[in-house]
Structure formats: C-alpha cells, structure tokens
XYZ file of N, CA, C and O in Angstrom:
884
model
N -15.095 -40.716 2.178
C -15.720 -40.708 0.862
C -16.089 -39.268 0.506
O -16.766 -38.577 1.263
N -15.629 -38.772 -0.624
C -15.905 -37.397 -1.004
C -17.292 -37.267 -1.584
O -17.867 -38.227 -2.112
N -17.868 -36.095 -1.454
C -19.173 -35.805 -2.022
C -19.011 -34.874 -3.201
O -18.081 -34.069 -3.267
N -19.906 -34.956 -4.108
C -19.831 -34.126 -5.306
C -20.197 -32.683 -4.967
O -21.216 -32.423 -4.326
N -19.377 -31.714 -5.381
C -19.633 -30.316 -5.067
C -20.751 -29.784 -5.939
O -21.003 -30.269 -7.039
N -21.463 -28.806 -5.415
C -22.545 -28.153 -6.138
C -22.205 -26.695 -6.340
O -21.200 -26.188 -5.818
N -23.042 -25.982 -7.071
C -22.796 -24.560 -7.306
C -22.790 -23.776 -6.012
O -22.067 -22.806 -5.853
N -23.603 -24.222 -5.018
C -23.694 -23.495 -3.752
C -22.420 -23.599 -2.934
O -22.104 -22.704 -2.153
N -21.680 -24.726 -3.042
C -20.481 -24.857 -2.212
C -19.191 -24.762 -3.038
O -18.127 -25.162 -2.577
N -19.283 -24.242 -4.249
C -18.087 -24.055 -5.066
C -17.177 -23.005 -4.441
O -17.634 -22.061 -3.786
N -15.881 -23.177 -4.618
C -14.907 -22.237 -4.077
C -14.750 -21.066 -5.045
O -14.482 -21.252 -6.233
N -14.911 -19.834 -4.536
C -14.748 -18.643 -5.355
C -13.393 -17.994 -5.043
O -12.873 -18.111 -3.931
N -12.854 -17.321 -6.031
C -11.550 -16.677 -5.883
C -11.722 -15.158 -5.970
O -12.312 -14.650 -6.937
N -11.245 -14.458 -4.954
C -11.299 -12.996 -4.917
C -9.878 -12.439 -4.952
O -8.917 -13.127 -4.597
N -9.755 -11.196 -5.383
C -8.474 -10.493 -5.375
C -8.661 -9.202 -4.584
O -9.561 -8.411 -4.880
N -7.845 -9.007 -3.546
C -7.927 -7.813 -2.704
C -6.552 -7.156 -2.626
O -5.545 -7.749 -3.013
N -6.526 -5.928 -2.099
C -5.254 -5.204 -1.997
C -5.229 -4.349 -0.740
O -6.244 -3.791 -0.329
N -4.046 -4.269 -0.145
C -3.768 -3.327 0.935
C -2.856 -2.272 0.327
O -1.710 -2.557 -0.020
N -3.372 -1.076 0.168
C -2.614 -0.028 -0.516
C -2.203 1.051 0.484
O -3.044 1.622 1.180
N -0.904 1.295 0.589
C -0.361 2.248 1.543
C 0.029 3.545 0.836
O 0.531 3.534 -0.283
N -0.174 4.658 1.544
C 0.306 5.949 1.075
C 0.542 6.842 2.287
O 0.095 6.523 3.393
N 1.248 7.936 2.071
C 1.460 8.917 3.137
C 0.410 10.005 3.007
O 0.212 10.555 1.927
N -0.241 10.328 4.125
C -1.272 11.360 4.130
C -0.953 12.347 5.239
O -0.437 11.987 6.299
N -1.275 13.614 4.992
C -0.979 14.661 5.967
C -1.882 14.538 7.177
O -3.077 14.239 7.065
N -1.304 14.745 8.341
C -2.034 14.736 9.611
C -1.460 15.842 10.487
O -0.346 16.334 10.238
N -2.193 16.293 11.526
C -1.702 17.381 12.377
C -0.323 17.124 12.972
O 0.489 18.052 13.126
N -0.022 15.860 13.277
C 1.265 15.533 13.888
C 2.330 15.184 12.848
O 3.434 14.771 13.201
N 2.029 15.352 11.576
C 2.970 15.027 10.517
C 2.400 13.967 9.585
O 1.309 13.456 9.809
N 3.139 13.657 8.533
C 2.672 12.644 7.596
C 2.508 11.299 8.299
O 3.342 10.911 9.123
N 1.428 10.615 7.947
C 1.130 9.313 8.540
C 0.963 8.276 7.443
O 0.484 8.574 6.352
N 1.366 7.046 7.746
C 1.137 5.944 6.826
C -0.327 5.526 6.952
O -0.786 5.142 8.027
N -1.048 5.603 5.840
C -2.486 5.344 5.878
C -2.865 4.418 4.732
O -2.077 4.196 3.804
N -4.075 3.865 4.811
C -4.571 3.011 3.739
C -6.052 3.265 3.529
O -6.769 3.620 4.465
N -6.532 3.106 2.293
C -7.944 3.339 2.012
C -8.783 2.098 2.296
O -8.372 0.973 1.995
N -9.959 2.329 2.869
C -10.928 1.268 3.108
C -12.219 1.609 2.389
O -12.529 2.775 2.155
N -12.972 0.577 2.065
C -14.229 0.725 1.342
C -15.365 0.257 2.244
O -15.296 -0.840 2.813
N -16.410 1.082 2.385
C -17.568 0.660 3.182
C -18.440 -0.260 2.321
O -18.860 0.088 1.226
N -18.713 -1.448 2.848
C -19.454 -2.441 2.087
C -20.910 -2.020 1.893
O -21.539 -1.478 2.806
N -21.409 -2.274 0.704
C -22.771 -1.871 0.345
C -23.722 -3.058 0.253
O -24.853 -2.913 -0.190
N -23.262 -4.224 0.679
C -24.128 -5.416 0.647
C -23.720 -6.382 1.745
O -22.607 -6.303 2.292
N -24.600 -7.300 2.074
C -24.280 -8.380 3.005
C -23.363 -9.393 2.315
O -23.398 -9.536 1.085
N -22.570 -10.124 3.101
C -22.415 -10.002 4.553
C -21.598 -8.758 4.930
O -20.915 -8.198 4.096
N -21.731 -8.354 6.181
C -21.027 -7.194 6.729
C -21.440 -5.890 6.053
O -20.605 -5.019 5.776
N -22.721 -5.735 5.802
C -23.235 -4.506 5.213
C -22.850 -3.305 6.081
O -23.055 -3.297 7.285
N -22.291 -2.254 5.466
C -21.924 -1.036 6.178
C -20.602 -1.087 6.915
O -20.199 -0.093 7.519
N -19.909 -2.221 6.878
C -18.644 -2.382 7.598
C -17.497 -2.056 6.639
O -17.567 -2.319 5.435
N -16.427 -1.483 7.184
C -15.252 -1.161 6.368
C -14.521 -2.439 5.971
O -14.461 -3.402 6.737
N -13.954 -2.428 4.759
C -13.245 -3.597 4.243
C -12.130 -3.145 3.314
O -12.094 -1.993 2.854
N -11.208 -4.045 3.039
C -10.170 -3.773 2.048
C -10.783 -3.777 0.649
O -11.733 -4.511 0.384
N -10.269 -2.953 -0.255
C -10.795 -2.960 -1.624
C -10.475 -4.278 -2.319
O -9.414 -4.863 -2.123
N -11.404 -4.724 -3.142
C -11.187 -5.967 -3.868
C -12.410 -6.359 -4.667
O -13.399 -5.628 -4.726
N -12.343 -7.525 -5.285
C -13.455 -8.022 -6.088
C -13.152 -9.419 -6.576
O -12.111 -10.008 -6.266
N -14.054 -9.959 -7.359
C -13.920 -11.323 -7.858
C -12.958 -11.387 -9.031
O -12.865 -10.455 -9.835
N -12.262 -12.510 -9.127
C -11.377 -12.776 -10.252
C -12.202 -13.224 -11.448
O -12.978 -14.177 -11.360
N -12.042 -12.512 -12.566
C -12.725 -12.922 -13.787
C -12.014 -14.123 -14.401
O -10.783 -14.226 -14.323
N -12.758 -15.038 -15.027
C -12.138 -16.249 -15.589
C -11.083 -15.975 -16.648
O -10.170 -16.777 -16.840
N -11.177 -14.833 -17.328
C -10.285 -14.576 -18.457
C -9.198 -13.553 -18.161
O -8.637 -12.948 -19.080
N -8.873 -13.293 -16.890
C -7.822 -12.321 -16.570
C -6.804 -12.916 -15.617
O -7.115 -13.827 -14.831
N -5.566 -12.413 -15.699
C -4.534 -12.885 -14.783
C -4.640 -12.132 -13.459
O -5.390 -11.159 -13.336
N -3.880 -12.578 -12.475
C -4.025 -12.045 -11.129
C -3.601 -10.581 -11.037
O -4.276 -9.770 -10.394
N -2.471 -10.219 -11.650
C -2.009 -8.831 -11.580
C -3.029 -7.886 -12.205
O -3.305 -6.802 -11.676
N -3.585 -8.294 -13.327
C -4.604 -7.454 -13.975
C -5.835 -7.319 -13.103
O -6.432 -6.241 -13.009
N -6.222 -8.405 -12.441
C -7.389 -8.355 -11.561
C -7.145 -7.431 -10.384
O -8.036 -6.676 -9.965
N -5.917 -7.454 -9.821
C -5.604 -6.583 -8.690
C -5.696 -5.121 -9.103
O -6.273 -4.293 -8.383
N -5.143 -4.767 -10.252
C -5.206 -3.388 -10.732
C -6.643 -2.983 -11.039
O -7.072 -1.871 -10.709
N -7.379 -3.878 -11.666
C -8.762 -3.550 -12.036
C -9.642 -3.336 -10.811
O -10.381 -2.343 -10.735
N -9.579 -4.236 -9.845
C -10.443 -4.105 -8.683
C -10.107 -2.876 -7.856
O -11.001 -2.229 -7.298
N -8.818 -2.507 -7.797
C -8.437 -1.287 -7.097
C -9.013 -0.062 -7.800
O -9.540 0.850 -7.154
N -8.909 -0.040 -9.120
C -9.437 1.101 -9.871
C -10.952 1.204 -9.720
O -11.505 2.296 -9.551
N -11.651 0.064 -9.763
C -13.105 0.078 -9.678
C -13.606 0.477 -8.301
O -14.615 1.177 -8.176
N -12.915 0.054 -7.250
C -13.404 0.296 -5.890
C -12.879 1.572 -5.259
O -13.500 2.117 -4.342
N -11.714 2.067 -5.722
C -11.111 3.246 -5.092
C -10.700 4.330 -6.071
O -10.364 5.434 -5.654
N -10.649 4.038 -7.371
C -10.135 4.951 -8.405
C -8.639 5.217 -8.239
O -8.127 6.219 -8.723
N -7.919 4.313 -7.560
C -6.494 4.482 -7.319
C -5.686 3.521 -8.184
O -6.085 2.382 -8.412
N -4.519 3.995 -8.638
C -3.609 3.191 -9.448
C -2.237 3.235 -8.786
O -1.535 4.247 -8.883
N -1.833 2.193 -8.098
C -0.595 2.233 -7.311
C 0.649 2.329 -8.176
O 0.664 1.942 -9.347
N 1.715 2.858 -7.569
C 3.007 2.944 -8.238
C 3.845 1.696 -7.976
O 4.877 1.498 -8.627
N 3.429 0.855 -7.047
C 4.126 -0.393 -6.734
C 3.065 -1.406 -6.326
O 2.208 -1.117 -5.500
N 3.099 -2.604 -6.914
C 2.098 -3.630 -6.642
C 2.789 -4.978 -6.594
O 3.520 -5.340 -7.515
N 2.574 -5.719 -5.509
C 3.238 -7.010 -5.334
C 2.288 -7.982 -4.648
O 1.574 -7.617 -3.706
N 2.277 -9.207 -5.118
C 1.441 -10.222 -4.487
C 1.952 -10.510 -3.083
O 3.155 -10.698 -2.869
N 1.048 -10.511 -2.126
C 1.396 -10.633 -0.716
C 1.265 -12.057 -0.216
O 2.226 -12.668 0.256
N 0.056 -12.624 -0.293
C -0.207 -13.928 0.314
C -1.580 -14.399 -0.143
O -2.388 -13.593 -0.641
N -1.841 -15.668 0.027
C -3.159 -16.234 -0.254
C -3.820 -16.613 1.059
O -3.237 -17.347 1.869
N -5.022 -16.093 1.277
C -5.769 -16.354 2.506
C -6.971 -17.227 2.152
O -7.806 -16.842 1.334
N -7.040 -18.401 2.787
C -8.083 -19.354 2.407
C -8.651 -20.157 3.540
O -9.087 -21.297 3.339
N -8.666 -19.587 4.775
C -9.269 -20.313 5.901
C -10.723 -20.676 5.579
O -11.446 -19.892 4.969
N -11.134 -21.862 5.990
C -12.463 -22.359 5.643
C -13.557 -21.443 6.158
O -14.576 -21.216 5.491
N -13.367 -20.859 7.348
C -14.432 -20.086 7.991
C -14.266 -18.581 7.810
O -14.882 -17.803 8.528
N -13.485 -18.130 6.855
C -13.244 -16.689 6.708
C -14.410 -15.965 6.037
O -14.461 -14.739 6.025
N -15.347 -16.691 5.463
C -16.499 -16.101 4.802
C -17.666 -17.076 4.907
O -17.446 -18.286 5.048
N -18.914 -16.590 4.872
C -20.066 -17.495 4.932
C -20.043 -18.559 3.837
O -20.505 -19.683 4.046
N -19.535 -18.223 2.649
C -19.300 -19.199 1.605
C -17.799 -19.326 1.400
O -17.034 -18.453 1.805
N -17.361 -20.404 0.793
C -15.927 -20.650 0.676
C -15.301 -19.688 -0.325
O -15.600 -19.738 -1.527
N -14.405 -18.828 0.178
C -13.729 -17.835 -0.663
C -12.229 -17.877 -0.378
O -11.806 -17.813 0.784
N -11.446 -17.988 -1.415
C -9.994 -17.873 -1.323
C -9.603 -16.505 -1.878
O -9.998 -16.143 -2.987
N -8.847 -15.736 -1.098
C -8.456 -14.382 -1.513
C -6.969 -14.325 -1.836
O -6.133 -14.682 -1.003
N -6.665 -13.874 -3.050
C -5.299 -13.559 -3.433
C -5.093 -12.087 -3.091
O -5.742 -11.211 -3.668
N -4.211 -11.809 -2.141
C -4.054 -10.446 -1.635
C -2.741 -9.836 -2.120
O -1.690 -10.482 -2.072
N -2.834 -8.607 -2.574
C -1.673 -7.824 -2.982
C -1.459 -6.709 -1.967
O -2.393 -6.278 -1.290
N -0.214 -6.248 -1.875
C 0.031 -5.002 -1.161
C 0.644 -4.024 -2.163
O 1.314 -4.414 -3.113
N 0.311 -2.761 -1.963
C 0.641 -1.751 -2.961
C 1.088 -0.470 -2.287
O 0.757 -0.198 -1.129
N 1.856 0.320 -3.034
C 2.284 1.644 -2.591
C 1.790 2.672 -3.593
O 1.789 2.423 -4.802
N 1.388 3.828 -3.087
C 0.923 4.910 -3.953
C 1.615 6.201 -3.548
O 1.596 6.575 -2.373
N 2.238 6.850 -4.516
C 2.915 8.110 -4.248
C 1.943 9.128 -3.672
O 0.816 9.284 -4.150
N 2.379 9.830 -2.646
C 1.514 10.780 -1.947
C 1.025 11.895 -2.861
O -0.084 12.414 -2.681
N 1.824 12.259 -3.878
C 1.440 13.363 -4.755
C 0.414 12.954 -5.809
O -0.072 13.803 -6.557
N 0.070 11.666 -5.879
C -0.880 11.200 -6.887
C -2.262 10.883 -6.320
O -3.212 10.715 -7.084
N -2.376 10.787 -4.995
C -3.630 10.348 -4.394
C -4.786 11.276 -4.758
O -5.818 10.841 -5.278
N -4.624 12.564 -4.474
C -5.736 13.502 -4.691
C -6.103 13.603 -6.157
O -7.285 13.691 -6.509
N -5.100 13.593 -7.039
C -5.381 13.691 -8.471
C -6.180 12.487 -8.953
O -7.130 12.622 -9.736
N -5.820 11.307 -8.481
C -6.546 10.112 -8.902
C -7.949 10.072 -8.318
O -8.913 9.702 -8.996
N -8.090 10.484 -7.072
C -9.401 10.438 -6.420
C -10.347 11.514 -6.946
O -11.549 11.437 -6.749
N -9.812 12.536 -7.611
C -10.662 13.599 -8.120
C -11.241 13.267 -9.497
O -11.987 14.062 -10.064
N -10.912 12.096 -10.007
C -11.407 11.718 -11.326
C -12.915 11.523 -11.295
O -13.501 11.172 -10.272
N -13.531 11.762 -12.429
C -14.982 11.616 -12.524
C -15.383 10.177 -12.258
O -14.752 9.231 -12.737
N -16.420 10.013 -11.465
C -16.922 8.678 -11.171
C -16.190 7.944 -10.074
O -16.429 6.748 -9.852
N -15.277 8.614 -9.344
C -14.564 7.953 -8.250
C -15.558 7.545 -7.167
O -16.417 8.337 -6.780
N -15.490 6.324 -6.661
C -16.427 5.880 -5.615
C -16.370 6.777 -4.387
O -15.293 7.242 -3.989
N -17.539 7.011 -3.780
C -17.608 7.898 -2.620
C -17.466 7.156 -1.294
O -17.226 7.784 -0.262
N -17.625 5.834 -1.288
C -17.595 5.075 -0.038
C -16.171 4.639 0.314
O -15.928 3.497 0.707
N -15.209 5.570 0.147
C -13.796 5.298 0.425
C -13.285 6.330 1.407
O -13.515 7.526 1.236
N -12.596 5.873 2.443
C -11.951 6.780 3.395
C -10.585 6.231 3.769
O -10.336 5.030 3.698
N -9.692 7.172 4.174
C -8.332 6.795 4.565
C -8.259 6.628 6.076
O -8.816 7.421 6.831
N -7.524 5.608 6.511
C -7.367 5.310 7.933
C -5.895 5.099 8.253
O -5.126 4.593 7.425
N -5.533 5.481 9.485
C -4.175 5.259 9.974
C -3.885 3.756 9.982
O -4.666 2.970 10.505
N -2.757 3.355 9.393
C -2.431 1.936 9.281
C -2.297 1.261 10.638
O -2.495 0.043 10.750
N -1.976 2.018 11.680
C -1.828 1.452 13.021
C -3.098 1.590 13.855
O -3.099 1.217 15.028
N -4.161 2.116 13.293
C -5.378 2.345 14.078
C -6.612 2.109 13.208
O -7.412 3.006 12.989
N -6.767 0.887 12.736
C -7.884 0.556 11.861
C -9.128 0.197 12.674
O -9.020 -0.366 13.765
N -10.305 0.477 12.146
C -11.536 0.048 12.815
C -11.725 -1.454 12.613
O -10.990 -2.084 11.831
N -12.704 -2.061 13.270
C -13.024 -3.470 12.989
C -13.437 -3.624 11.529
O -14.311 -2.904 11.039
N -12.819 -4.551 10.837
C -13.062 -4.736 9.410
C -13.856 -6.012 9.142
O -13.937 -6.907 9.994
N -14.414 -6.078 7.949
C -15.179 -7.255 7.545
C -14.247 -8.456 7.372
O -13.047 -8.313 7.115
N -14.835 -9.634 7.523
C -14.128 -10.895 7.304
C -12.845 -10.937 8.145
O -12.866 -10.577 9.315
N -11.738 -11.359 7.541
C -10.446 -11.409 8.242
C -9.532 -10.276 7.794
O -8.313 -10.398 7.827
N -10.125 -9.148 7.396
C -9.332 -8.086 6.784
C -8.412 -7.377 7.774
O -7.388 -6.820 7.355
N -8.737 -7.359 9.075
C -7.790 -6.804 10.048
C -6.507 -7.625 10.070
O -5.398 -7.078 10.106
N -6.652 -8.931 10.054
C -5.482 -9.816 10.030
C -4.669 -9.597 8.764
O -3.430 -9.528 8.798
N -5.340 -9.446 7.624
C -4.654 -9.235 6.353
C -3.902 -7.905 6.363
O -2.746 -7.822 5.941
N -4.553 -6.846 6.849
C -3.907 -5.533 6.890
C -2.686 -5.554 7.807
O -1.644 -4.963 7.478
N -2.787 -6.224 8.957
C -1.639 -6.334 9.863
C -0.493 -7.098 9.200
O 0.681 -6.741 9.365
N -0.836 -8.135 8.485
C 0.179 -8.934 7.785
C 0.901 -8.079 6.741
O 2.129 -8.122 6.617
N 0.136 -7.282 5.989
C 0.734 -6.426 4.966
C 1.621 -5.349 5.588
O 2.705 -5.042 5.069
N 1.185 -4.757 6.694
C 1.982 -3.733 7.361
C 3.290 -4.314 7.881
O 4.348 -3.682 7.762
N 3.229 -5.512 8.431
C 4.440 -6.168 8.905
C 5.396 -6.439 7.744
O 6.608 -6.254 7.851
N 4.843 -6.856 6.611
C 5.667 -7.108 5.431
C 6.341 -5.823 4.957
O 7.536 -5.811 4.618
N 5.588 -4.726 4.926
C 6.154 -3.451 4.499
C 7.275 -3.023 5.435
O 8.337 -2.568 4.976
N 7.070 -3.143 6.727
C 8.088 -2.714 7.690
C 9.336 -3.580 7.616
O 10.446 -3.096 7.853
N 9.172 -4.843 7.270
C 10.339 -5.709 7.128
C 11.130 -5.399 5.863
O 12.340 -5.643 5.804
N 10.465 -4.855 4.838
C 11.126 -4.585 3.564
C 11.547 -3.131 3.410
O 12.182 -2.786 2.413
N 11.212 -2.268 4.363
C 11.454 -0.842 4.177
C 12.939 -0.508 4.185
O 13.335 0.570 3.795
N 13.784 -1.450 4.600
C 15.220 -1.221 4.535
C 15.722 -1.018 3.125
O 16.812 -0.491 2.924
N 14.946 -1.442 2.139
C 15.316 -1.204 0.749
C 14.760 0.145 0.329
O 13.561 0.343 0.300
N 15.628 1.072 -0.033
C 15.174 2.420 -0.344
C 14.244 2.449 -1.551
O 13.409 3.330 -1.683
N 14.362 1.475 -2.466
C 13.471 1.464 -3.623
C 12.026 1.235 -3.197
O 11.103 1.667 -3.872
N 11.805 0.545 -2.072
C 10.450 0.340 -1.565
C 9.919 1.638 -0.977
O 8.829 2.094 -1.310
N 10.693 2.259 -0.106
C 10.256 3.510 0.517
C 10.041 4.592 -0.527
O 9.114 5.406 -0.419
N 10.877 4.616 -1.546
C 10.757 5.643 -2.573
C 9.477 5.489 -3.381
O 9.058 6.430 -4.064
N 8.841 4.322 -3.313
C 7.569 4.135 -3.982
C 6.459 4.976 -3.401
O 5.375 5.085 -3.996
N 6.696 5.593 -2.253
C 5.724 6.482 -1.625
C 6.016 7.949 -1.917
O 5.299 8.819 -1.425
N 7.055 8.224 -2.720
C 7.489 9.594 -2.979
C 7.429 9.929 -4.464
O 7.376 9.027 -5.311
N 7.469 11.222 -4.807
C 7.591 11.609 -6.215
C 8.890 11.082 -6.817
O 9.739 10.513 -6.119
N 9.077 11.301 -8.107
C 10.253 10.774 -8.791
C 11.555 11.315 -8.201
O 12.566 10.611 -8.175
N 11.544 12.567 -7.740
C 12.723 13.163 -7.135
C 12.387 13.631 -5.723
O 11.290 14.132 -5.476
N 13.328 13.466 -4.805
C 13.070 13.739 -3.393
C 14.379 14.031 -2.683
O 15.462 13.675 -3.169
N 14.282 14.685 -1.544
C 15.452 14.932 -0.720
C 15.656 13.769 0.244
O 14.743 12.964 0.472
N 16.850 13.673 0.822
C 17.106 12.632 1.809
C 16.236 12.827 3.048
O 15.839 11.860 3.697
N 15.943 14.095 3.374
C 15.057 14.353 4.515
C 13.661 13.800 4.245
O 13.051 13.170 5.120
N 13.169 14.007 3.032
C 11.845 13.482 2.691
C 11.841 11.958 2.713
O 10.866 11.341 3.173
N 12.916 11.349 2.253
C 13.005 9.896 2.285
C 13.068 9.389 3.724
O 12.420 8.393 4.072
N 13.849 10.082 4.566
C 13.912 9.673 5.973
C 12.542 9.771 6.638
O 12.164 8.907 7.435
N 11.790 10.796 6.313
C 10.461 10.954 6.902
C 9.522 9.828 6.473
O 8.624 9.440 7.213
N 9.738 9.287 5.269
C 8.961 8.123 4.841
C 9.301 6.923 5.719
O 8.414 6.213 6.207
N 10.590 6.686 5.922
C 11.006 5.593 6.796
C 10.392 5.754 8.188
O 9.908 4.789 8.792
N 10.433 6.955 8.717
C 9.903 7.196 10.059
C 8.398 6.941 10.113
O 7.889 6.378 11.087
N 7.675 7.349 9.052
C 6.232 7.134 9.025
C 5.908 5.643 8.951
O 4.974 5.158 9.604
N 6.678 4.904 8.169
C 6.431 3.469 8.027
C 6.789 2.733 9.309
O 6.029 1.884 9.791
N 7.945 3.057 9.875
C 8.417 2.344 11.067
C 7.760 2.829 12.357
O 7.773 2.127 13.362
N 7.209 4.031 12.320
C 6.580 4.570 13.524
C 7.560 5.020 14.579
O 7.239 5.024 15.762
N 8.764 5.422 14.182
C 9.763 5.899 15.149
C 10.732 6.847 14.452
O 10.854 6.839 13.228
N 11.414 7.659 15.250
C 12.370 8.625 14.724
C 13.688 7.935 14.394
O 14.088 6.968 15.048
N 14.387 8.454 13.377
C 15.691 7.956 12.984
C 16.711 9.080 13.083
O 16.383 10.238 12.844
N 17.928 8.734 13.425
C 18.982 9.735 13.514
C 19.332 10.229 12.117
O 19.738 9.426 11.257
N 19.185 11.539 11.847
C 19.424 12.046 10.487
C 20.825 11.765 9.960
O 20.992 11.394 8.794
N 21.843 11.927 10.786
C 23.219 11.734 10.336
C 23.486 10.275 9.979
O 24.083 9.967 8.937
N 23.051 9.354 10.837
C 23.247 7.931 10.552
C 22.481 7.515 9.295
O 22.967 6.708 8.496
N 21.288 8.055 9.140
C 20.477 7.719 7.984
C 21.164 8.181 6.693
O 21.233 7.440 5.710
N 21.698 9.396 6.694
C 22.384 9.926 5.508
C 23.600 9.072 5.180
O 23.822 8.707 4.004
N 24.404 8.726 6.183
C 25.606 7.921 5.932
C 25.230 6.556 5.376
O 25.906 6.026 4.478
N 24.159 5.968 5.882
C 23.738 4.642 5.428
C 23.359 4.651 3.949
O 23.778 3.791 3.172
N 22.574 5.648 3.543
C 22.100 5.682 2.164
C 23.159 6.159 1.181
O 23.194 5.713 0.037
N 23.993 7.081 1.620
C 25.025 7.586 0.708
C 26.074 6.530 0.411
O 26.847 6.662 -0.536
N 26.115 5.460 1.204
C 27.069 4.379 0.964
C 26.513 3.271 0.098
O 27.158 2.233 -0.068
N 25.320 3.451 -0.481
C 24.719 2.440 -1.340
C 24.562 2.986 -2.757
O 24.775 4.169 -3.008
N 24.181 2.099 -3.679
C 23.921 2.531 -5.047
C 22.423 2.566 -5.336
O 22.014 2.571 -6.491
N 21.601 2.595 -4.284
C 20.155 2.615 -4.454
C 19.652 3.970 -4.943
O 18.624 4.048 -5.603
N 20.370 5.040 -4.595
C 19.936 6.384 -4.938
C 20.936 7.057 -5.867
O 22.150 6.839 -5.758
N 20.414 7.901 -6.754
C 21.255 8.634 -7.684
C 21.061 10.130 -7.423
O 19.931 10.636 -7.516
N 22.134 10.866 -7.089
C 21.990 12.320 -6.880
C 21.764 13.028 -8.203
O 22.342 12.663 -9.223
N 20.915 14.026 -8.196
C 20.695 14.842 -9.384
C 21.437 16.167 -9.211
O 22.040 16.427 -8.175
N 21.342 17.016 -10.210
C 21.959 18.343 -10.137
C 20.950 19.398 -9.688
O 21.238 20.591 -9.732
N 19.773 18.954 -9.248
C 18.723 19.875 -8.821
C 18.637 19.913 -7.305
O 19.020 18.955 -6.622
N 18.108 21.048 -6.802
C 18.031 21.252 -5.358
C 16.633 21.743 -4.989
O 15.957 22.398 -5.792
N 16.211 21.385 -3.789
C 14.964 21.912 -3.231
C 15.313 23.114 -2.376
O 16.161 23.035 -1.487
N 14.668 24.235 -2.648
C 14.922 25.451 -1.873
C 13.741 25.716 -0.945
O 12.605 25.323 -1.211
N 14.044 26.383 0.165
C 13.007 26.694 1.141
C 13.573 27.571 2.238
O 14.451 28.406 2.001
N 13.081 27.364 3.463
C 13.532 28.174 4.590
C 14.981 27.885 4.957
O 15.680 28.746 5.480
N 15.409 26.644 4.701
C 16.775 26.261 5.065
C 17.655 26.265 3.819
O 17.217 26.615 2.726
N 18.890 25.811 3.993
C 19.795 25.783 2.853
C 19.287 24.786 1.817
O 18.624 23.803 2.155
N 19.592 25.005 0.534
C 19.092 24.108 -0.516
C 19.485 22.655 -0.262
O 20.604 22.366 0.182
N 18.537 21.746 -0.531
C 18.780 20.315 -0.324
C 18.795 19.611 -1.672
O 17.909 19.818 -2.511
N 19.802 18.790 -1.880
C 19.937 18.092 -3.156
C 18.788 17.100 -3.356
O 18.331 16.440 -2.414
N 18.331 16.998 -4.597
C 17.291 16.040 -4.944
C 17.926 14.740 -5.440
O 18.947 14.764 -6.142
N 17.331 13.640 -5.061
C 17.784 12.307 -5.479
C 16.647 11.612 -6.239
O 15.489 11.999 -6.152
N 17.016 10.558 -6.936
C 16.031 9.674 -7.566
C 16.472 8.226 -7.352
O 17.619 7.965 -7.009
N 15.532 7.318 -7.561
C 15.871 5.915 -7.434
C 16.801 5.485 -8.570
O 16.686 5.961 -9.684
N 17.692 4.564 -8.259
C 18.510 3.938 -9.285
C 17.714 2.775 -9.860
O 17.583 1.723 -9.245
N 17.145 2.959 -11.017
C 16.268 1.945 -11.612
C 17.037 0.730 -12.111
O 16.416 -0.265 -12.517
N 18.369 0.791 -12.106
C 19.166 -0.359 -12.542
C 19.469 -1.334 -11.412
O 20.005 -2.416 -11.660
N 19.126 -0.976 -10.171
C 19.409 -1.859 -9.044
C 18.186 -2.652 -8.689
O 17.066 -2.239 -8.974
C-alpha cells in the first residue's frame, strides 16, 4: 500500500557536469577537471562536481549551461548528457541528478575564469587523481572519464579540447593526455590522414622545428 508523499520526501532534480580540459603541469599537459568546494551541509567543505537544482521553467541543456556558469564561470565548447544517477541513498534527501560531461578548450579556461565575479571556491584536479568527493561524485567522475576515453577515437571529440586550428602533434598530445599513454607519431598521422574528420589549412605553425601544417575539424562530418 503506497503512502502519500509530503514536501519533506519529495524527489528533487539536480543537474551536474563533469567538465574536462587540458591544463599545464610540470610533466606536460594533463587532463583535469574543476571541482567546487561546498559551502553548506551536507558535506560542508568537501569538493564536489559543479551543479545545481533544475528550475521548473528550463530545459535540461539550459540548466547544465547555467549551473556551470554560476558555479565555475566556465562555458564549455562541447556539452553532452551523460547519465542519470538516482540511487535512493546517494543523498540524505531523495535527489535524482541529470549529469552532463563537457569539454573546454584549453585556450579559453583562463579567459573565462578571469571574468568579474568568478567563484573563488573552484580548483582544478587531475582526472586520474581526484580527492574524496561529496555524495557519489567520485563514481560519476570515473564514469565520465571512462566515457571520454571510449569516445576519444573520434577526432571531433578530442578537438573539442583544442583551439579552432591545431597541428597533428597537438592533437596527438590531446589523445595521449586523455588516454594516459604514449602513441606512435607515425601511426597516429597515418590513421588521421586517412579520414575525413580533419581538414588541412594553408597555414603553418612555426617554431624550433620545421613548420607544421595547421588543421581544423570538418564540421560537415
């Protein structure tokens, strides 16, 4: 026999995001994600994924973008719904979380975070070395990382972490950062040059070595 629900046991809907970007580290670029230190109970002072409550009058994609902007001042270049997490015991009160995973170009992070009013309780952490997080957020972050690594074979996904134009070396380094292992440069070049995912431009990156051709994503694929 069912019992009538009250305001205290009503199910609330939250929207959270796992946002990945490449950040510089002493050993090279690392795949990292921003966490927010909680300012209220439960889990006061504990790191958590950015997110917030779903407003009754907004759709899910809008809520994901809004909560990310409010909690981190970040606006991702790629945003996709990941999964719905709704275990009964995941929160002291019943909360169902619609979780997105997102990519942010490395060249946009600092510019976005330098905006006036950007929250200060945000720090970047290595995606493979997260601290204990609030609620079930460690499980969610691991799930998102696994999803990213399974999809990184599509160059359009990896390119979401890069500027509009990039060299094949820069793209390979993104793959290596995401996968956590080195790739053979020659095999990688042959693999990508045989697809229509990338479009070569007439521009080159110059530096210490010979000029490297710049590529862009093929937006028609």
